[in-house]
PDB file of N, CA and C in Angstrom:
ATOM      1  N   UNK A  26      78.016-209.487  73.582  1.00  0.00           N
ATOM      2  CA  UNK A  26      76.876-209.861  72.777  1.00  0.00           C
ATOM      3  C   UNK A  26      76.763-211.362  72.585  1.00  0.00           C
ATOM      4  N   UNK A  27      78.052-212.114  72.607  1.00  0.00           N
ATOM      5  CA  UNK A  27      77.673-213.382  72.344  1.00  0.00           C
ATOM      6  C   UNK A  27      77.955-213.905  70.894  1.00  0.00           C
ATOM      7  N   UNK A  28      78.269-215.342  70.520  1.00  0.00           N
ATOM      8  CA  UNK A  28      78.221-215.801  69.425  1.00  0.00           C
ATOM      9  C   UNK A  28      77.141-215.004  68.801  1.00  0.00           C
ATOM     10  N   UNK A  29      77.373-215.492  67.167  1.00  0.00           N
ATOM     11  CA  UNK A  29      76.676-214.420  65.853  1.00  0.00           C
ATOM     12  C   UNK A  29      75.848-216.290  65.438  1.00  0.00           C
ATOM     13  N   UNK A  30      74.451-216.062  65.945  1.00  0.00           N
ATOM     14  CA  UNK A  30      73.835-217.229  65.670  1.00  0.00           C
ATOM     15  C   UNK A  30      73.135-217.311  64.269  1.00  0.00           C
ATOM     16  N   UNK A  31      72.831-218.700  63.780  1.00  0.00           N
ATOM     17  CA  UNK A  31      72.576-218.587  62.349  1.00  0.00           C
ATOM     18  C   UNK A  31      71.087-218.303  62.550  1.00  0.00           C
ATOM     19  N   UNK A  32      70.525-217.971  61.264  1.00  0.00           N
ATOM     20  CA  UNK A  32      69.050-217.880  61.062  1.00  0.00           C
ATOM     21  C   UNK A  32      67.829-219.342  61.758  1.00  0.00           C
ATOM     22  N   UNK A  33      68.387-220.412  61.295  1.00  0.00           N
ATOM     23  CA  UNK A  33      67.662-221.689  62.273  1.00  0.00           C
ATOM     24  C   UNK A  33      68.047-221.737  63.839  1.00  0.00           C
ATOM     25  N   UNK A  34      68.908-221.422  64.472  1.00  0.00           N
ATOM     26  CA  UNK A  34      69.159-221.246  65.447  1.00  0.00           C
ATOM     27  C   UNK A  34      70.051-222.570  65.625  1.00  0.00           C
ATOM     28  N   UNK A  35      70.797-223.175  65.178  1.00  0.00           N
ATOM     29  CA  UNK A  35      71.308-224.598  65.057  1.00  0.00           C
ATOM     30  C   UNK A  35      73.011-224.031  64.896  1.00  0.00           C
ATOM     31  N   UNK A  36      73.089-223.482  64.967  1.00  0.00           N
ATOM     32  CA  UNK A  36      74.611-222.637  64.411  1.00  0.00           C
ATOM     33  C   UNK A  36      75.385-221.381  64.866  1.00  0.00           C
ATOM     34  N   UNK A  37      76.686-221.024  65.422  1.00  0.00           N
ATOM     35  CA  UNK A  37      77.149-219.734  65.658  1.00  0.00           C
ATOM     36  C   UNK A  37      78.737-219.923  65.076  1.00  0.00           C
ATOM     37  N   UNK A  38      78.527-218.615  64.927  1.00  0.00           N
ATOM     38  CA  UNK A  38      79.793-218.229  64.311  1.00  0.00           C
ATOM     39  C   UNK A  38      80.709-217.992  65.659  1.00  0.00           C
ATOM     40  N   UNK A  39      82.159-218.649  65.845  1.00  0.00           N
ATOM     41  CA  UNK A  39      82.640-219.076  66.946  1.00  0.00           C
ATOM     42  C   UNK A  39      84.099-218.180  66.307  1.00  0.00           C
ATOM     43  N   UNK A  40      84.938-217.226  67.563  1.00  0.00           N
ATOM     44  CA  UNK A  40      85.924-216.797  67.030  1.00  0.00           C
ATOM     45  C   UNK A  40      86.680-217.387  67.770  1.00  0.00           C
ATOM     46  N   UNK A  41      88.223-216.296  68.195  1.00  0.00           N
ATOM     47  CA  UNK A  41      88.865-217.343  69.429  1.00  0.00           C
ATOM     48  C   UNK A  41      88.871-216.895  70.482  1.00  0.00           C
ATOM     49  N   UNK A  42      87.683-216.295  70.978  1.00  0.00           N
ATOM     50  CA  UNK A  42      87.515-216.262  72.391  1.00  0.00           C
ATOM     51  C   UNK A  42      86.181-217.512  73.173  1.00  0.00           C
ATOM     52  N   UNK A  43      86.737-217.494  74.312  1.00  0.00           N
ATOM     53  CA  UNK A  43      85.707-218.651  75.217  1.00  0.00           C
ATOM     54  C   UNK A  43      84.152-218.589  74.313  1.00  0.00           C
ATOM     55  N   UNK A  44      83.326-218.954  74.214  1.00  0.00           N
ATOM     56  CA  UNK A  44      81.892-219.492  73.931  1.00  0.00           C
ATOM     57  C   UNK A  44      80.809-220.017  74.156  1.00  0.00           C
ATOM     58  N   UNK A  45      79.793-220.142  74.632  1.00  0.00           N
ATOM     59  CA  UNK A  45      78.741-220.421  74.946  1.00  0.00           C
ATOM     60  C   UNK A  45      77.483-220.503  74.475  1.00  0.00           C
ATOM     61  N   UNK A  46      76.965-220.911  73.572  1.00  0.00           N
ATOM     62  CA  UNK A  46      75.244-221.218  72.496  1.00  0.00           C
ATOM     63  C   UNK A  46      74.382-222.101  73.450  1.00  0.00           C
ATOM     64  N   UNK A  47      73.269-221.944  72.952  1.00  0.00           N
ATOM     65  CA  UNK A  47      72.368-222.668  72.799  1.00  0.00           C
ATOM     66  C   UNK A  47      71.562-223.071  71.502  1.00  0.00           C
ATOM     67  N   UNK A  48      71.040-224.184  71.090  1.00  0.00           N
ATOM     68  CA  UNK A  48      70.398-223.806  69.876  1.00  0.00           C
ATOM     69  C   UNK A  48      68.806-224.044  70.277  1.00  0.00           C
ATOM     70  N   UNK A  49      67.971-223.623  69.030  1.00  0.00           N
ATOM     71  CA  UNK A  49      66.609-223.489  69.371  1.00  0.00           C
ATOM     72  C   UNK A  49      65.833-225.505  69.733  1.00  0.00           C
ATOM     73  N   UNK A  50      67.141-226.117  69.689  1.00  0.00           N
ATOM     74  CA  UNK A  50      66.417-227.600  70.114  1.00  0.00           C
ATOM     75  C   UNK A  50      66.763-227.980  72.105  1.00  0.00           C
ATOM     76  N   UNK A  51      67.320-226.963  72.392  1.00  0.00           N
ATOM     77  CA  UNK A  51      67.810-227.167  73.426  1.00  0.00           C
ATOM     78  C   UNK A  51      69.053-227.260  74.099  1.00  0.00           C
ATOM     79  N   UNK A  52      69.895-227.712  73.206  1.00  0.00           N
ATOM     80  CA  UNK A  52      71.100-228.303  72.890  1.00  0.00           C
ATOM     81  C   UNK A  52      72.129-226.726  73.476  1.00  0.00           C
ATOM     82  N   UNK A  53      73.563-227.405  74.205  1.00  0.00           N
ATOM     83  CA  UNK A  53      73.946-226.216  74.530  1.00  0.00           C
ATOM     84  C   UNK A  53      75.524-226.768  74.165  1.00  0.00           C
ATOM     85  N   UNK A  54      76.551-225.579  73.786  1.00  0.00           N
ATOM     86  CA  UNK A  54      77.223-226.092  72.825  1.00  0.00           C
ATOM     87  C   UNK A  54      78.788-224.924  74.106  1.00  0.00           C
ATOM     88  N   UNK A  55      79.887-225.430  74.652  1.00  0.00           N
ATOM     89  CA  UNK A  55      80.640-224.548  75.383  1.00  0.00           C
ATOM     90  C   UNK A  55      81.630-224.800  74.827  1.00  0.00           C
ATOM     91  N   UNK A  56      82.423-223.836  74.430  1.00  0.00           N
ATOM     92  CA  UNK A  56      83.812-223.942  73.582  1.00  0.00           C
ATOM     93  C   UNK A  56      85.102-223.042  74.774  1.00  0.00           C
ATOM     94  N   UNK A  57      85.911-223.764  75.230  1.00  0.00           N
ATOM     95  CA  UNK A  57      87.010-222.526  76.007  1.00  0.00           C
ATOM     96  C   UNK A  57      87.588-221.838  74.647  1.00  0.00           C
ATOM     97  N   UNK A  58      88.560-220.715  75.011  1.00  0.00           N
ATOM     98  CA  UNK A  58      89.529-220.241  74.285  1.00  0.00           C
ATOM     99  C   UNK A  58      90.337-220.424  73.215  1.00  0.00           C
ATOM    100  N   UNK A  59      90.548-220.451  72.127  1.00  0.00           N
ATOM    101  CA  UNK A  59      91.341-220.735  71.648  1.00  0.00           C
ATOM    102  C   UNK A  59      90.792-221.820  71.246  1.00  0.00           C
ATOM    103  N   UNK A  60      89.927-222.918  70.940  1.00  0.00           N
ATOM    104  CA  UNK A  60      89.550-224.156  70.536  1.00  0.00           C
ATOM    105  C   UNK A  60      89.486-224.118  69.082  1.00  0.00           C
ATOM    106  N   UNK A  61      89.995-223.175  68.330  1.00  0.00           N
ATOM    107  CA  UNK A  61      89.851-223.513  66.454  1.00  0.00           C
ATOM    108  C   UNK A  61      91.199-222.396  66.161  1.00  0.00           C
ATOM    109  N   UNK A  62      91.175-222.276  65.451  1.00  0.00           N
ATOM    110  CA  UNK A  62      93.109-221.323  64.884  1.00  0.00           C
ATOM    111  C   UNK A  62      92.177-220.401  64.244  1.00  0.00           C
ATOM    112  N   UNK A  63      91.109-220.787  63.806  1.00  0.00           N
ATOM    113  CA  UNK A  63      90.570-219.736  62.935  1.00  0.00           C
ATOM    114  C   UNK A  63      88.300-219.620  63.231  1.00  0.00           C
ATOM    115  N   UNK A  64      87.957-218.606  62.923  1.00  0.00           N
ATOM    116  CA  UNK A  64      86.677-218.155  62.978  1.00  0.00           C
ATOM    117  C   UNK A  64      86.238-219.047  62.440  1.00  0.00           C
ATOM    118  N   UNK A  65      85.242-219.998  63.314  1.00  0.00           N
ATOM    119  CA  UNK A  65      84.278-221.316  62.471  1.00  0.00           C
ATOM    120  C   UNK A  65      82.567-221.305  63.028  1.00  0.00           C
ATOM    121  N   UNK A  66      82.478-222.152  61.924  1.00  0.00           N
ATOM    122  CA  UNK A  66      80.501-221.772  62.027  1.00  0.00           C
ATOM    123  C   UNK A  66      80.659-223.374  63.322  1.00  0.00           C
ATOM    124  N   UNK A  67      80.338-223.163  63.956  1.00  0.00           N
ATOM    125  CA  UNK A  67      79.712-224.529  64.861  1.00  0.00           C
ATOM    126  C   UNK A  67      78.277-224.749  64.522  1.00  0.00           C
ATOM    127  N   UNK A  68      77.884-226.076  64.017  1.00  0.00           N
ATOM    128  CA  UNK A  68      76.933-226.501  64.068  1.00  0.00           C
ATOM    129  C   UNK A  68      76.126-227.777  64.875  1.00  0.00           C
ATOM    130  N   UNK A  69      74.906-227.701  65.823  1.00  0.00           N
ATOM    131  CA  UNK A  69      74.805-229.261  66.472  1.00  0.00           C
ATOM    132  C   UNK A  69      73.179-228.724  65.855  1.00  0.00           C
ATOM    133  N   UNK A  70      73.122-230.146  66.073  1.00  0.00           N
ATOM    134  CA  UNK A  70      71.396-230.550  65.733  1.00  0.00           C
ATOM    135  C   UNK A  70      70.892-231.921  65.940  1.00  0.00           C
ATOM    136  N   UNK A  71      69.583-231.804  66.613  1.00  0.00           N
ATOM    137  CA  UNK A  71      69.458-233.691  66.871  1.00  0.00           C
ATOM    138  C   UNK A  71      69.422-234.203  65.562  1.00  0.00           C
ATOM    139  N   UNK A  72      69.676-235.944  66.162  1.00  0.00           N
ATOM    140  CA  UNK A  72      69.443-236.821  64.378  1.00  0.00           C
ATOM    141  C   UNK A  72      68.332-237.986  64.993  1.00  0.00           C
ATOM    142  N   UNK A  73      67.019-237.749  65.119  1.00  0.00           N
ATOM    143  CA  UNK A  73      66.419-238.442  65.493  1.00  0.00           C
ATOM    144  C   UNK A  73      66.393-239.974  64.838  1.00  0.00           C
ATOM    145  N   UNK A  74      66.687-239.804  63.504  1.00  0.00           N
ATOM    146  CA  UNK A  74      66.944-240.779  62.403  1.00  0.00           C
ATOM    147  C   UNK A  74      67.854-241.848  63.243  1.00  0.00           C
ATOM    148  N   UNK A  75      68.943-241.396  64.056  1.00  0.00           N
ATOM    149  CA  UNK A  75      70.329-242.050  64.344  1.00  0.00           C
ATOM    150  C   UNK A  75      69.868-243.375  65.337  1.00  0.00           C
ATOM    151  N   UNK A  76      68.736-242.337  66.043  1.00  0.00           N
ATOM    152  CA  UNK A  76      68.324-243.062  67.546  1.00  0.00           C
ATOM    153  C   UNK A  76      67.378-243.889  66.939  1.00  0.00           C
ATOM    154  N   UNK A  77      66.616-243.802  66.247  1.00  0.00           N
ATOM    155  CA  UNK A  77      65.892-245.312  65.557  1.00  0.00           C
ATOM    156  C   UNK A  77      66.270-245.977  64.904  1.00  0.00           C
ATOM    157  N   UNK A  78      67.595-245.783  64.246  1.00  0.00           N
ATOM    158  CA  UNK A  78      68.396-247.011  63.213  1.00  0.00           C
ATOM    159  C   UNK A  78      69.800-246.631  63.942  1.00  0.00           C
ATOM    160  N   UNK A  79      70.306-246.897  65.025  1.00  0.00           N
ATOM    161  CA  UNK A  79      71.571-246.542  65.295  1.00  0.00           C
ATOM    162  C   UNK A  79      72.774-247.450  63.898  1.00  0.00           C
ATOM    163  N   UNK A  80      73.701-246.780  63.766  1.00  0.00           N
ATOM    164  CA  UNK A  80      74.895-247.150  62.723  1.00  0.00           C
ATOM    165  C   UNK A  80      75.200-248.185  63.130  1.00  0.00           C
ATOM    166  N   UNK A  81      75.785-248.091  64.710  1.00  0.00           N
ATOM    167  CA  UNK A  81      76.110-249.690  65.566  1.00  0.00           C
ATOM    168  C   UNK A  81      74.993-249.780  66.581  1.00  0.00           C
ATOM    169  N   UNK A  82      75.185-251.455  66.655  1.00  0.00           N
ATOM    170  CA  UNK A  82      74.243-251.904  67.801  1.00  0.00           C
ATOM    171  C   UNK A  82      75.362-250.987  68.967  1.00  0.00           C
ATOM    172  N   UNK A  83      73.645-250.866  69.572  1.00  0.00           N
ATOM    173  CA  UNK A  83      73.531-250.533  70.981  1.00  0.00           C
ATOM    174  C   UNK A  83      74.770-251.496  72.067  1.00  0.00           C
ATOM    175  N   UNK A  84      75.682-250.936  73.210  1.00  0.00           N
ATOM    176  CA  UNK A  84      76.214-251.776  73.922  1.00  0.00           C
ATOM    177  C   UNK A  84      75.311-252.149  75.124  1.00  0.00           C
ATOM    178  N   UNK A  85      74.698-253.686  75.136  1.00  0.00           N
ATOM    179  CA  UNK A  85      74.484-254.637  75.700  1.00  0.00           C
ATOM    180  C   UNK A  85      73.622-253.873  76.976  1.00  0.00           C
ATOM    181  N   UNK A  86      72.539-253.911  77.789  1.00  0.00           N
ATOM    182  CA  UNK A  86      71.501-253.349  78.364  1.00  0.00           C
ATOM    183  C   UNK A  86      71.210-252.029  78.327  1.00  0.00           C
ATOM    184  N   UNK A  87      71.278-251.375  76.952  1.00  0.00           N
ATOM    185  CA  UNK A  87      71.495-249.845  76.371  1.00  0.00           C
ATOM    186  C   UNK A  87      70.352-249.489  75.650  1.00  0.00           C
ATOM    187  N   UNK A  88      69.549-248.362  75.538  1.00  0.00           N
ATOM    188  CA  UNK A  88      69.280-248.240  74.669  1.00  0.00           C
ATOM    189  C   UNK A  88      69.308-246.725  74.298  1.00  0.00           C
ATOM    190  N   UNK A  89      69.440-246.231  72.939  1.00  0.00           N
ATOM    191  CA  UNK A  89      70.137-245.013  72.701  1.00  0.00           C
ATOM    192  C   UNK A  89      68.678-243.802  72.535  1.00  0.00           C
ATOM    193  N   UNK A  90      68.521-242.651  73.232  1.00  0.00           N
ATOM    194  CA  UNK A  90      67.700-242.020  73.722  1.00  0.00           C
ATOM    195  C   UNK A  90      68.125-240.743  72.756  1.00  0.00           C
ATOM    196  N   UNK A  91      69.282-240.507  72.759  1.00  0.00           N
ATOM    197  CA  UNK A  91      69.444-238.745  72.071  1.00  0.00           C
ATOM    198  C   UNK A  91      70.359-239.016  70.692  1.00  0.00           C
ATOM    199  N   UNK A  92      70.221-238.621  69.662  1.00  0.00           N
ATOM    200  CA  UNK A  92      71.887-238.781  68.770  1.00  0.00           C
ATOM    201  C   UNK A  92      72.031-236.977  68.329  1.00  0.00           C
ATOM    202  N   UNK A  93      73.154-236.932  68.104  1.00  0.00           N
ATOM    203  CA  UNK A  93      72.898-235.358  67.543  1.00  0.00           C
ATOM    204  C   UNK A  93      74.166-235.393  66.571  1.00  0.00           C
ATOM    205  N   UNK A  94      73.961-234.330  66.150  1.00  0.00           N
ATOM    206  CA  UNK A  94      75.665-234.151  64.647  1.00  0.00           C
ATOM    207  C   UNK A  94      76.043-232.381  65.085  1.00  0.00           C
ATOM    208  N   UNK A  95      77.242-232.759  65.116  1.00  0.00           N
ATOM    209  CA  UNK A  95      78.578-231.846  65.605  1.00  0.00           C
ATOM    210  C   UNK A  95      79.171-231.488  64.129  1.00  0.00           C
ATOM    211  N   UNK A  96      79.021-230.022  63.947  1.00  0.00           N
ATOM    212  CA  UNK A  96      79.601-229.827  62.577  1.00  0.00           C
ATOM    213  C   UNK A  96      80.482-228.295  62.793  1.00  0.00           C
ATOM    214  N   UNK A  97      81.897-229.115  62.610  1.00  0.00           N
ATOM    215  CA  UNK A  97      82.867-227.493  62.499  1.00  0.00           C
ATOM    216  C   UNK A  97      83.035-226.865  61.568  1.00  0.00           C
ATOM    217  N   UNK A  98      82.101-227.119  60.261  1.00  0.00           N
ATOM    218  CA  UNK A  98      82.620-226.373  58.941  1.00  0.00           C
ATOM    219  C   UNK A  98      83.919-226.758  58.150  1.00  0.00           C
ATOM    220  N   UNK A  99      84.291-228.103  58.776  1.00  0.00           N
ATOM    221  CA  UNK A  99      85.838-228.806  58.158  1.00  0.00           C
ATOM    222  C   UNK A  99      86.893-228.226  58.931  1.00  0.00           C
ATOM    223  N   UNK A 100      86.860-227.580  60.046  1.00  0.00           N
ATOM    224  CA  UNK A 100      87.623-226.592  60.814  1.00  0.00           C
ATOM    225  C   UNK A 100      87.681-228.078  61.985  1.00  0.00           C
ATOM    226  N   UNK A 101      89.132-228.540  62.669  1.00  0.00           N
ATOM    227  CA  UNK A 101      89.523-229.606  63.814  1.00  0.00           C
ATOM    228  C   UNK A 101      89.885-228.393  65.076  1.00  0.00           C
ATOM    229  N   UNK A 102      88.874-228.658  65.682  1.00  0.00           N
ATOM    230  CA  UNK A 102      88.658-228.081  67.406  1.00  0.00           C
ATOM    231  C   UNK A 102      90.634-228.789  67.903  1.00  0.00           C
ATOM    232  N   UNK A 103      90.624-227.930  68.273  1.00  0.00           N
ATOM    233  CA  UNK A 103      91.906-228.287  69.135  1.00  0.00           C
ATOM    234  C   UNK A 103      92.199-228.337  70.765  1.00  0.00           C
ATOM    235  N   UNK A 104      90.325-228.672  71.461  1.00  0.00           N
ATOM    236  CA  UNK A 104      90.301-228.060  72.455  1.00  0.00           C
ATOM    237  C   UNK A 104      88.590-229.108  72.745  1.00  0.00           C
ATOM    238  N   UNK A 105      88.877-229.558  73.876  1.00  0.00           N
ATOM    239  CA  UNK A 105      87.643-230.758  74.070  1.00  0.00           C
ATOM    240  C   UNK A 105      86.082-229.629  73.970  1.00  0.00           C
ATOM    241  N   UNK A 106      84.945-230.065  73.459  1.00  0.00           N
ATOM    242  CA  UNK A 106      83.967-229.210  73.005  1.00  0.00           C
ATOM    243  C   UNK A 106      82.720-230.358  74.050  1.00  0.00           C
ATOM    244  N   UNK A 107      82.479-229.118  74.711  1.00  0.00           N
ATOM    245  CA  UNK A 107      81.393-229.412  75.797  1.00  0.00           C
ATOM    246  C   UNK A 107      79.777-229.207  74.812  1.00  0.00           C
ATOM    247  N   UNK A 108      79.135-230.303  75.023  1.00  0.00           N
ATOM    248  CA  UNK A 108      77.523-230.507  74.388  1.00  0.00           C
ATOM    249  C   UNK A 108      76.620-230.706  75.450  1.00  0.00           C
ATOM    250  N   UNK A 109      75.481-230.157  76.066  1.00  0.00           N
ATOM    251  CA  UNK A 109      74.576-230.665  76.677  1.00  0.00           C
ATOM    252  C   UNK A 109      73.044-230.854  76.244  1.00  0.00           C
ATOM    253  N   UNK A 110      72.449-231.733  76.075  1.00  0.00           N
ATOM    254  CA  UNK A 110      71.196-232.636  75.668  1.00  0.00           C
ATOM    255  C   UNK A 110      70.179-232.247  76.680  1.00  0.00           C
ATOM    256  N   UNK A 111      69.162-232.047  76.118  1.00  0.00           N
ATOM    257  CA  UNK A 111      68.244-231.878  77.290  1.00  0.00           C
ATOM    258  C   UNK A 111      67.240-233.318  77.550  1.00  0.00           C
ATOM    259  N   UNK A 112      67.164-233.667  78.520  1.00  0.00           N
ATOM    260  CA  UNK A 112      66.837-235.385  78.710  1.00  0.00           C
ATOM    261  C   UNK A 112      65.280-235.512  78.300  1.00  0.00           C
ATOM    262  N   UNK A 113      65.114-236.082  77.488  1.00  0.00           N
ATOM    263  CA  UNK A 113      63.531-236.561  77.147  1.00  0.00           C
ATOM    264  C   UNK A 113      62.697-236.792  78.276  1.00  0.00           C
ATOM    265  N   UNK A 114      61.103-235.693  78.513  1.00  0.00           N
ATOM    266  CA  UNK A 114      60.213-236.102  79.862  1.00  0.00           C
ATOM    267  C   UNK A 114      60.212-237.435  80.051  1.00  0.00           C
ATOM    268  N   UNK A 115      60.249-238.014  81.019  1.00  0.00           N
ATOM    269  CA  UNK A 115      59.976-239.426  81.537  1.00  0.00           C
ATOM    270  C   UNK A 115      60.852-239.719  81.780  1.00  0.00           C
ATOM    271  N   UNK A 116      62.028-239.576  81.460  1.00  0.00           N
ATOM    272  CA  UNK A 116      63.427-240.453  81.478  1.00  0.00           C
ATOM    273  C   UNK A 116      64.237-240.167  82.665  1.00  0.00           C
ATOM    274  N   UNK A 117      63.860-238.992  83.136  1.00  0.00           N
ATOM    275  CA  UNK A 117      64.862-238.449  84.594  1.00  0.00           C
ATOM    276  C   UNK A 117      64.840-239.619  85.629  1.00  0.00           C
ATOM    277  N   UNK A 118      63.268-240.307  85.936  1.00  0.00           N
ATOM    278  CA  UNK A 118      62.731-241.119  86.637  1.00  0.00           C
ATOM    279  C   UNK A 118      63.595-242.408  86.446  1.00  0.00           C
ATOM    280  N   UNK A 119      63.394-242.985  85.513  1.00  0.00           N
ATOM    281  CA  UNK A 119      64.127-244.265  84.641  1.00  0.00           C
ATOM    282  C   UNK A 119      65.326-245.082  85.588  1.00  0.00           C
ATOM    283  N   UNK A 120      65.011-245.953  86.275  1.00  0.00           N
ATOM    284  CA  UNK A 120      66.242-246.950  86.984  1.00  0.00           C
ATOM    285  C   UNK A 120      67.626-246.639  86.400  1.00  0.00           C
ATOM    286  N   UNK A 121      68.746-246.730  86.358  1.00  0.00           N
ATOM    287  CA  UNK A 121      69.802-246.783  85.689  1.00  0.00           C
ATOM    288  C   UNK A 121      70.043-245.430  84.499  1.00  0.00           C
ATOM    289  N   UNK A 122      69.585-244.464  84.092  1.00  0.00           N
ATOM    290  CA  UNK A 122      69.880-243.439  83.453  1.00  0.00           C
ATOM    291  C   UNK A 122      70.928-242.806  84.248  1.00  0.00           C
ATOM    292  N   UNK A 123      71.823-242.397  83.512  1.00  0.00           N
ATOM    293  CA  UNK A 123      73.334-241.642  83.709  1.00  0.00           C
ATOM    294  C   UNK A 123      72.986-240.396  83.343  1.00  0.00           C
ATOM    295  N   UNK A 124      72.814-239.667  84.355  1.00  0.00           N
ATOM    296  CA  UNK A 124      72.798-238.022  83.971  1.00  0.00           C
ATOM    297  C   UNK A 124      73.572-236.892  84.891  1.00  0.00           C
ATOM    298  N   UNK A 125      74.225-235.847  84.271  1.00  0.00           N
ATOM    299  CA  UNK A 125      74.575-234.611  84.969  1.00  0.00           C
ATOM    300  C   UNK A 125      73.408-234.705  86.505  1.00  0.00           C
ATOM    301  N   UNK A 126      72.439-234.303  86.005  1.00  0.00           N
ATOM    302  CA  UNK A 126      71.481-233.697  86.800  1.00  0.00           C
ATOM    303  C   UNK A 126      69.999-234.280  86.327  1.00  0.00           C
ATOM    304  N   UNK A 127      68.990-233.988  86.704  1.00  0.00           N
ATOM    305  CA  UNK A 127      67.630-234.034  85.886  1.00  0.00           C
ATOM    306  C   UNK A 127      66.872-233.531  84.781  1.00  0.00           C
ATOM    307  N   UNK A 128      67.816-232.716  84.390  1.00  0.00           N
ATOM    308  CA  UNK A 128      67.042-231.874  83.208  1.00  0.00           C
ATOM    309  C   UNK A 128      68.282-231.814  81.572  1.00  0.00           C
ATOM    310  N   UNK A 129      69.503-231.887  81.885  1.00  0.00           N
ATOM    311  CA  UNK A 129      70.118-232.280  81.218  1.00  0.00           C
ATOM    312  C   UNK A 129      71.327-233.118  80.877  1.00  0.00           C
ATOM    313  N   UNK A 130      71.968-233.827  79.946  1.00  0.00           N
ATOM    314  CA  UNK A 130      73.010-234.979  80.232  1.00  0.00           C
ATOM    315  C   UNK A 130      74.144-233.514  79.510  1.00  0.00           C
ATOM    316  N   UNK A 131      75.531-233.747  80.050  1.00  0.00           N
ATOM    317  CA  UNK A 131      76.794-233.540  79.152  1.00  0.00           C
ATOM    318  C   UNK A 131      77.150-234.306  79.212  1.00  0.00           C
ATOM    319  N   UNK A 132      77.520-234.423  77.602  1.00  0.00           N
ATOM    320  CA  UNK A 132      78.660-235.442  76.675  1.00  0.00           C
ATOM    321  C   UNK A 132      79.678-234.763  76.407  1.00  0.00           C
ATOM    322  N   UNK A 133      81.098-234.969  77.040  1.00  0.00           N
ATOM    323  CA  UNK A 133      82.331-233.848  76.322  1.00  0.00           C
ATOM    324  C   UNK A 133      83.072-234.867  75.103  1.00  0.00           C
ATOM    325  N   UNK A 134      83.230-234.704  74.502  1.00  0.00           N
ATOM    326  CA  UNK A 134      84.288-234.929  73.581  1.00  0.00           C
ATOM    327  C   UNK A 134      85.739-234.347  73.111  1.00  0.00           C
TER     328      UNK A 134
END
């Protein structure tokens, strides 16, 4: 059946087997095995806010296109957590953009 997704679609309840979401912004969220000791809500969601006032300047011929927030419920992943972004129309084209593919970027952490 799959993760137990929340009512906004921004959220699943993650046990300790492998994982796979999407949420209703696009956003796709892959967890292997074993990545928490215990049953946690995963949450991602864009922060459009982030990408028009970034916290830090931008590094030097950059400019920041996606931000999003990663939320384990206070629960530390013990296990690198795969995110994929779906790339804003126009941008696939764009000289110098770093992407997976054309339609979406992964960021692992």
């Amino acid at each position: 059946l799959g993760p137990y997704m929340s009512p906004d679609k921004k959220a699943a309840w993650i046990g300790a087997e492998a994982a796979t979401f999407s949420t209703v912004e696009g956003m796709g969220v892959v967890l292997a095995a074993a990545t928490f000791e215990e049953a946690t809500w995963v949450r991602v969601e864009m922060d459009a806010s982030s990408v028009a006032n970034p916290p830090a300047p931008p590094v030097e011929n950059t400019q920041p296109i996606a931000a999003f927030n990663l939320d384990f419920g206070g629960q530390q992943a013990r296990k690198r957590v795969g995110v994929t972004l779906p790339v804003p129309s126009g941008l696939a084209s764009r000289p110098g953009l770093a992407t997976s593919c054309c339609s979406t970027a992964r960021w692992i952490f």
